């Protein structure tokens, strides 16, 4: 017997319509590239999103078409989130920090029809345009007065598009499993792979992260979305905030300590999320200037492990409680968030701190287990470490265009590539990652790609790249090289060899020459041994 309740589909457009009806006066505040702070309400955002939804088909966008953005966090990007997905097309948020060749690959692989870009990225899109013939329109996210002088084919102005439309538009209803958004992971080997979210997965994820033990969002909250909207949808905040009617604050391109602090204070922010690197800059700025928060009492930190010292400083000096979170693009992205349970109240301060360092408990909806090399589930004892596998309604089943084949284990769970433990209360602790990517400032650097380039140098016999801890960037790459016998190669010469082959921030921070590299029994480089050997290595950039 079937239940007899309505089958109303979970539509992304319903979030903004709800925010308009029930929280129409709640503010959205954005730092803009043009200069002044922009302020308006959910009602205004909904009106403009409907105008944009009318403009899209006039530019040839049909349901399921990919519409890309190269943009910072701001109100126009927010309108695109709703207009594109709401009208049945797919918003493809591109990470502008990727290397040029990867950007070209991504735009072509996604088959983007249009790209909306912030003024910062005008020189970038001018370079991309000739290599992306499928893109028919490049739209600058600005008004006519600020439209760049550019020979981009099909260049239009965002505000002109909106001005030409009325807001007489009803959001269509369709299958909630329809694709809504596309975001590429920067893969460790080969090309980046696309993760395709649906309306249903996005809404369920938004519900889950709004809960009290996750982001604790409410109509009275003021939320600063620091995590970029091009990095897994700013961890879902642009969907959760309208769901509860919270005030939403966007920092634009200004992610430095001074600018973030100013916004946190002027907008009375009481909720935010960021990677450890951003926090590091903010804390340095605040310490140097002897500043304190007036309203911020807690923050989610994730994307990379939150260093214990940072968690201590935040709590003891700045009165901010850290909720450590973990996830990945393939999980929309949030899987776990750390919050204590009633039974932890009696713990000593030190035991509470050790618990808070863990990556947290799974949100309802995400199931998690750790397995050994044979795929056998390990005990939930907080000690047995194995690969972390997940499943749930906002976890990836297949990559876009089936890139990389079937990513799932035989039992249908998704292997995350992370290694960790789960304790009896369900708290996950990440102990390592099975991939050897280097996490720099919340972004990925592929060690394999850097190694491949190094061994392309005629004087290099073998090379390995490992991440070395860095106080500002979390990790930076160290290149370890075995020279060919009698070859003459200096550090500067080696680094120069990377020029034009990778983005500047991918460049190894240092080069070490050794006689030989350690190998495993099967002849592979033993990164584990290398990491052990170089665990106390100090980079010149530290
Ligand atoms: P991304 O897909 O770029 O969001 O990166 C996901 C990866 O970041 C995960 O697979 C982890 O390796 C890493 N990660 C995310 N959050 C944490 C955390 N709190 N602690 C340690 N690693 C993390």
Coordinates of C-alpha atoms in Angstrom, one line a residue, residues 195 326 328-331 367-369 387-392 394-399 406-418:
X195 CA 29.9 15.9 -10.1
X326 CA 34.4 16.9 6.7
X328 CA 34.1 16.2 -0.5
X329 CA 32.7 17.5 -3.8
X330 CA 31.2 14.0 -4.3
X331 CA 29.2 14.5 -1.1
X367 CA 26.0 6.5 6.2
X368 CA 29.6 5.9 6.8
X369 CA 31.9 3.0 7.4
X387 CA 39.3 3.6 4.0
X388 CA 36.2 5.6 4.6
X389 CA 33.2 4.7 2.5
X390 CA 29.9 6.6 2.3
X391 CA 26.4 6.4 0.9
X392 CA 23.3 8.6 1.0
X394 CA 23.5 13.5 -1.7
X395 CA 26.4 11.2 -2.4
X396 CA 27.7 10.7 -6.0
X397 CA 26.6 7.6 -7.9
X398 CA 28.4 8.2 -11.2
X399 CA 30.6 11.0 -12.5
X406 CA 32.0 3.0 -12.0
X407 CA 33.4 4.8 -8.9
X408 CA 31.4 2.6 -6.4
X409 CA 32.6 -0.4 -4.4
X410 CA 30.8 -3.7 -5.1
X411 CA 28.4 -3.1 -2.3
X412 CA 27.3 0.2 -3.8
X413 CA 29.1 2.5 -1.3
X414 CA 31.4 5.3 -2.5
X415 CA 35.1 5.0 -1.5
X416 CA 36.2 8.5 -0.5
X417 CA 40.0 8.0 -0.8
X418 CA 40.3 9.1 2.9

